[in-house]
GROMACS .gro file of C-alpha atoms in nm:
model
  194
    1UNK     CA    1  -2.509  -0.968   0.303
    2UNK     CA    2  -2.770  -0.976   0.093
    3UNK     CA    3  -2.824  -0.792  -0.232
    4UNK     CA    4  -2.438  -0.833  -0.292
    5UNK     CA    5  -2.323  -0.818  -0.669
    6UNK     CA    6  -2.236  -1.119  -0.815
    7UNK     CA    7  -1.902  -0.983  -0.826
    8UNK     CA    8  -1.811  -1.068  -0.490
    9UNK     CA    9  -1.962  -1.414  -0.436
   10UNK     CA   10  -1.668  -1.632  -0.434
   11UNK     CA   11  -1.643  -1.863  -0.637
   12UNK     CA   12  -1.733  -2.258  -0.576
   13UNK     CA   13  -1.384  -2.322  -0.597
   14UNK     CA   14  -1.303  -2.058  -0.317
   15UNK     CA   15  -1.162  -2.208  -0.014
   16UNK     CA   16  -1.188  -2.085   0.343
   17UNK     CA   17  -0.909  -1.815   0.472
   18UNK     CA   18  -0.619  -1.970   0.655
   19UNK     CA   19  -0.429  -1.703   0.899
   20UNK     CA   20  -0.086  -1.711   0.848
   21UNK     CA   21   0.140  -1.852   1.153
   22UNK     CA   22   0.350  -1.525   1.138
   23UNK     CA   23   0.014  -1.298   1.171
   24UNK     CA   24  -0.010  -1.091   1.475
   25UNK     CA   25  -0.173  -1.250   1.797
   26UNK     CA   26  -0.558  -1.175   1.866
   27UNK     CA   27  -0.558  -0.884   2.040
   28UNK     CA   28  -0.281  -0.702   1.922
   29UNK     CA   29  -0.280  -0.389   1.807
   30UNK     CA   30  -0.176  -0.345   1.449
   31UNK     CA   31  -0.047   0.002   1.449
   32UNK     CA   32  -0.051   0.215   1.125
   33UNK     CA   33   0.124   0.075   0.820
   34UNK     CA   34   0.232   0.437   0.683
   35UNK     CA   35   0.226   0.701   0.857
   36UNK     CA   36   0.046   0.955   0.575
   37UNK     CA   37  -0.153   0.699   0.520
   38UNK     CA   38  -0.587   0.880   0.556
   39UNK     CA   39  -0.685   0.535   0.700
   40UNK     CA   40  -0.438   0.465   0.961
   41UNK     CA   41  -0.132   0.709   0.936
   42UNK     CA   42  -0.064   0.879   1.278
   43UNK     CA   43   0.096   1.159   1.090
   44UNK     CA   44  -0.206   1.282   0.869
   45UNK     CA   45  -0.397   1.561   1.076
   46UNK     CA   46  -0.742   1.522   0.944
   47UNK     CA   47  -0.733   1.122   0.903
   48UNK     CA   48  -0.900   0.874   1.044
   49UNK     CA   49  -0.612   0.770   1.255
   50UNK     CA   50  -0.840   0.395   1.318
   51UNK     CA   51  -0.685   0.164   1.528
   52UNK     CA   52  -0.724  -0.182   1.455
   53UNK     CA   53  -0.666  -0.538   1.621
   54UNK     CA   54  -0.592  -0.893   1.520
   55UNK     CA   55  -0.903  -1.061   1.585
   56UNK     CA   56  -0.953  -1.475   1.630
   57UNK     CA   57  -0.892  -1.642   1.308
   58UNK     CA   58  -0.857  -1.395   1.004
   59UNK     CA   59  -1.079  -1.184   1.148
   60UNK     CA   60  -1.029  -0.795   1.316
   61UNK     CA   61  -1.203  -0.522   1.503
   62UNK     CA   62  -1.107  -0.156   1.459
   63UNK     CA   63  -1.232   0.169   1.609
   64UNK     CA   64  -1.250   0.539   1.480
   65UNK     CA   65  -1.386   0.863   1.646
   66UNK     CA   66  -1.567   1.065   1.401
   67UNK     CA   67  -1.425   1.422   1.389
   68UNK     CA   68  -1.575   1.764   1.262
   69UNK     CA   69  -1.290   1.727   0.960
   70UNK     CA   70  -1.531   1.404   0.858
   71UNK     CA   71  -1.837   1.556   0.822
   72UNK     CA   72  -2.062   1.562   0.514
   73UNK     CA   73  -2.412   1.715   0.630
   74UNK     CA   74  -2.395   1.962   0.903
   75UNK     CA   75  -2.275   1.724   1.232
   76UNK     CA   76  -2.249   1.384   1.060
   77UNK     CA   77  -2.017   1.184   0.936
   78UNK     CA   78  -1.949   1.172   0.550
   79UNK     CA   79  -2.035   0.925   0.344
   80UNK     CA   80  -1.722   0.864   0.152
   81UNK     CA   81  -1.549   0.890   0.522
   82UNK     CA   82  -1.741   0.600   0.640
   83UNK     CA   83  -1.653   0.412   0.317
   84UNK     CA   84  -1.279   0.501   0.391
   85UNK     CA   85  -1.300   0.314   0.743
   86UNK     CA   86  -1.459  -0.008   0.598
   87UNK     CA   87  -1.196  -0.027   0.313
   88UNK     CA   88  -0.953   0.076   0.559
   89UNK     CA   89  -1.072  -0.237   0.817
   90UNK     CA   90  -1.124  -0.497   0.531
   91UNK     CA   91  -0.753  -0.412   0.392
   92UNK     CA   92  -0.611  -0.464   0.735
   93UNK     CA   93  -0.728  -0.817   0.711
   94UNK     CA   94  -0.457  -0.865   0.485
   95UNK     CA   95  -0.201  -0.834   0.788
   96UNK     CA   96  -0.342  -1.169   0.887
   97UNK     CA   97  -0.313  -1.358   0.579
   98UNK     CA   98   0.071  -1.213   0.522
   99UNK     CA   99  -0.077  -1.068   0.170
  100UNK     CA  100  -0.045  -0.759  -0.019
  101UNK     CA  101  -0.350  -0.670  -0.159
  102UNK     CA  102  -0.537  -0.396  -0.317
  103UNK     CA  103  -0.928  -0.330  -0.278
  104UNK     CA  104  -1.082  -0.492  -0.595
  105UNK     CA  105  -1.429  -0.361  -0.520
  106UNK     CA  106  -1.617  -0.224  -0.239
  107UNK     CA  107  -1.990  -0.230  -0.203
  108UNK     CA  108  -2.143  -0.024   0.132
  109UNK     CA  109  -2.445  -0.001   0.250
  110UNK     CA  110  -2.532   0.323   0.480
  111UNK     CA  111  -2.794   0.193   0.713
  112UNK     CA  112  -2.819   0.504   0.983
  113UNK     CA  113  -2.663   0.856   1.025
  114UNK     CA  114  -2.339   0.811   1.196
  115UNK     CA  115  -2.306   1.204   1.446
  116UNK     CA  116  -1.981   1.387   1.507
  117UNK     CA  117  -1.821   1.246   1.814
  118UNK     CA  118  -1.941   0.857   1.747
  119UNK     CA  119  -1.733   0.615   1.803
  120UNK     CA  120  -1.753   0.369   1.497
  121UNK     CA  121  -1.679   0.024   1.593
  122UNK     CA  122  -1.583  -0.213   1.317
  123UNK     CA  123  -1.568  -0.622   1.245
  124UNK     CA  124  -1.434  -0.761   0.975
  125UNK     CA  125  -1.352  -1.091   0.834
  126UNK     CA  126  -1.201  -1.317   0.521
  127UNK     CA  127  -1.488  -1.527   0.414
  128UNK     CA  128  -1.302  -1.676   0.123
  129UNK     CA  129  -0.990  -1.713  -0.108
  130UNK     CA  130  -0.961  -1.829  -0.486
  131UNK     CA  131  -0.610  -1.744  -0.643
  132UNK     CA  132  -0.552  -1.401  -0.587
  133UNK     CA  133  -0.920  -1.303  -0.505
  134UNK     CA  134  -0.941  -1.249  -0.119
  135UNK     CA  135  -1.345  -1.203  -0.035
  136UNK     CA  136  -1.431  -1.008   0.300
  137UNK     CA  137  -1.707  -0.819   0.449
  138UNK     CA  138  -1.699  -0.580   0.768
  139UNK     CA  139  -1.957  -0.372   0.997
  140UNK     CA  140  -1.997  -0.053   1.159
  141UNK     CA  141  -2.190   0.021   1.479
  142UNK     CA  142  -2.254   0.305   1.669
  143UNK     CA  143  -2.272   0.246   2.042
  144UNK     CA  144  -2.052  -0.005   2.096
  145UNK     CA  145  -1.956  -0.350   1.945
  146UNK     CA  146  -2.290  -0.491   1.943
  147UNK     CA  147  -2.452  -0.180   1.888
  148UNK     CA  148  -2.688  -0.065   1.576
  149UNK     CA  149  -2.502  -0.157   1.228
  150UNK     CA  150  -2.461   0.183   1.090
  151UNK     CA  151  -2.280   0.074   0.794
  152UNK     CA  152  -2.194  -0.247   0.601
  153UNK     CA  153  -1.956  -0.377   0.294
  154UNK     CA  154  -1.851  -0.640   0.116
  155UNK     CA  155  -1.530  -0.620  -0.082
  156UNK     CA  156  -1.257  -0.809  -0.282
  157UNK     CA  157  -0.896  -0.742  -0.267
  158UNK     CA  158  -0.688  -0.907  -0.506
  159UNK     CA  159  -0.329  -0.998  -0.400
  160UNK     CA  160  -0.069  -0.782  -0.575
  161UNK     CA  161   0.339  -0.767  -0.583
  162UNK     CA  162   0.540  -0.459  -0.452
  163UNK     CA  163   0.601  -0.362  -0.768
  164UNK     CA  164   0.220  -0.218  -0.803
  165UNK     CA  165   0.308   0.068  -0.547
  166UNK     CA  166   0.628   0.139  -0.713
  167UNK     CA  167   0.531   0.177  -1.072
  168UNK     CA  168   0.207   0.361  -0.998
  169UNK     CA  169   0.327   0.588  -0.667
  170UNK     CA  170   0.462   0.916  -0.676
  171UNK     CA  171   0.795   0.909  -0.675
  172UNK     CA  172   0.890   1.109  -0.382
  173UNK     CA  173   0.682   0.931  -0.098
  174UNK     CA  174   0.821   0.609  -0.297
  175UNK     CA  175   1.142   0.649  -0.247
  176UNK     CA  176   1.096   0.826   0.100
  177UNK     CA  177   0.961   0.517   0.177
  178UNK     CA  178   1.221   0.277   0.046
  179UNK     CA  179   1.518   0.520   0.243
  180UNK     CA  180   1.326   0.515   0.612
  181UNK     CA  181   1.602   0.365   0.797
  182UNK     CA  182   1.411   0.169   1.019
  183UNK     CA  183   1.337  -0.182   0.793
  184UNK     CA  184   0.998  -0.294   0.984
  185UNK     CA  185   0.832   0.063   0.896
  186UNK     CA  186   0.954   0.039   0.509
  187UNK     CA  187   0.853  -0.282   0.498
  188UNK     CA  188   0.486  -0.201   0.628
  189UNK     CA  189   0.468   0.093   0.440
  190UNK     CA  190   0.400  -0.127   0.118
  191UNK     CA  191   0.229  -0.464   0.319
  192UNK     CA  192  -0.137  -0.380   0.290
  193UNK     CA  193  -0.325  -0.146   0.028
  194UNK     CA  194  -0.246   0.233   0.115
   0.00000   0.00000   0.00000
């Protein structure tokens, strides 16, 4: 994209992204990774509730309907809402790469309203890795896959440990978490950046 900071050009040591053998197949549905989660948690009533799948290489696609809950001006989506579903998408990339990782920074571009009722659909790919730095960028059209961009970003995540969601959670949903008896769910609850 052009115009992007100089923050996320990867370095010239950056390598290309390598999907991890254990990543999900292309075309599968990745499924939320918390359930309160705004992005992708089934159980949060006004979230986004997007729905994203392994795409080929470390790439994904993802889809959210935008709801009256989203809006900012009267019948379109919010700003910071559209935001949420990039970061959302790029973070899900992480799935692919078997890494936890936290958004580093996010830069969008807003290229055209995005109405009540639009289905967003949403690309995004790992264009580079250096240490801990994970470089991505992801679209949003209106229309259909290869519809008009409506928004864009470019973002780094940095790779973290578990330990950043347990010293800086709240305690409760922490250890609600860590007690779910069913070990996949606990597992994902802490695998990509809530």
């Amino acid at each position: 994209m052009s115009g992007t900071s100089a923050a996320l050009q990867p370095p010239a040591d950056a390598v290309p992204p390598v999907r991890h053998p254990d990543a999900p197949a292309p075309g599968e549905l990745l499924g939320a990774h918390y359930g309160q989660c705004f992005g992708c948690g089934d159980e949060q009533p006004h979230g986004l509730h997007l729905q994203a799948r392994a795409g080929e290489g470390v790439s994904i696609t993802a889809e959210f309907t935008v709801q009256p809950a989203h809006q900012g001006a009267p019948g379109l989506a919010h700003g910071g809402v559209l935001a949420t579903a990039l970061d959302e998408t790029l973070g899900s990339l992480n799935w692919l790469l078997r890494t936890i990782a936290v958004t580093g920074r996010l830069e969008t571009d807003f290229v055209r309203p995005v109405p009540v009722g639009t289905v967003l659909h949403l690309q995004a790919e790992v264009t580079a890795v250096a240490g801990r730095k994970i470089y991505c960028t992801a679209t949003g059209r209106i229309g259909g896959p290869d519809g008009p961009v409506a928004v864009r970003a470019d973002a780094l995540f940095i790779e973290v440990k578990v330990d950043h969601f347990v010293d800086h959670g709240r305690q409760e949903e922490i250890q609600a978490a860590m007690r779910d008896p069913d070990q996949v769910r606990r597992t994902r609850a802490f695998e990509v950046n809530p």
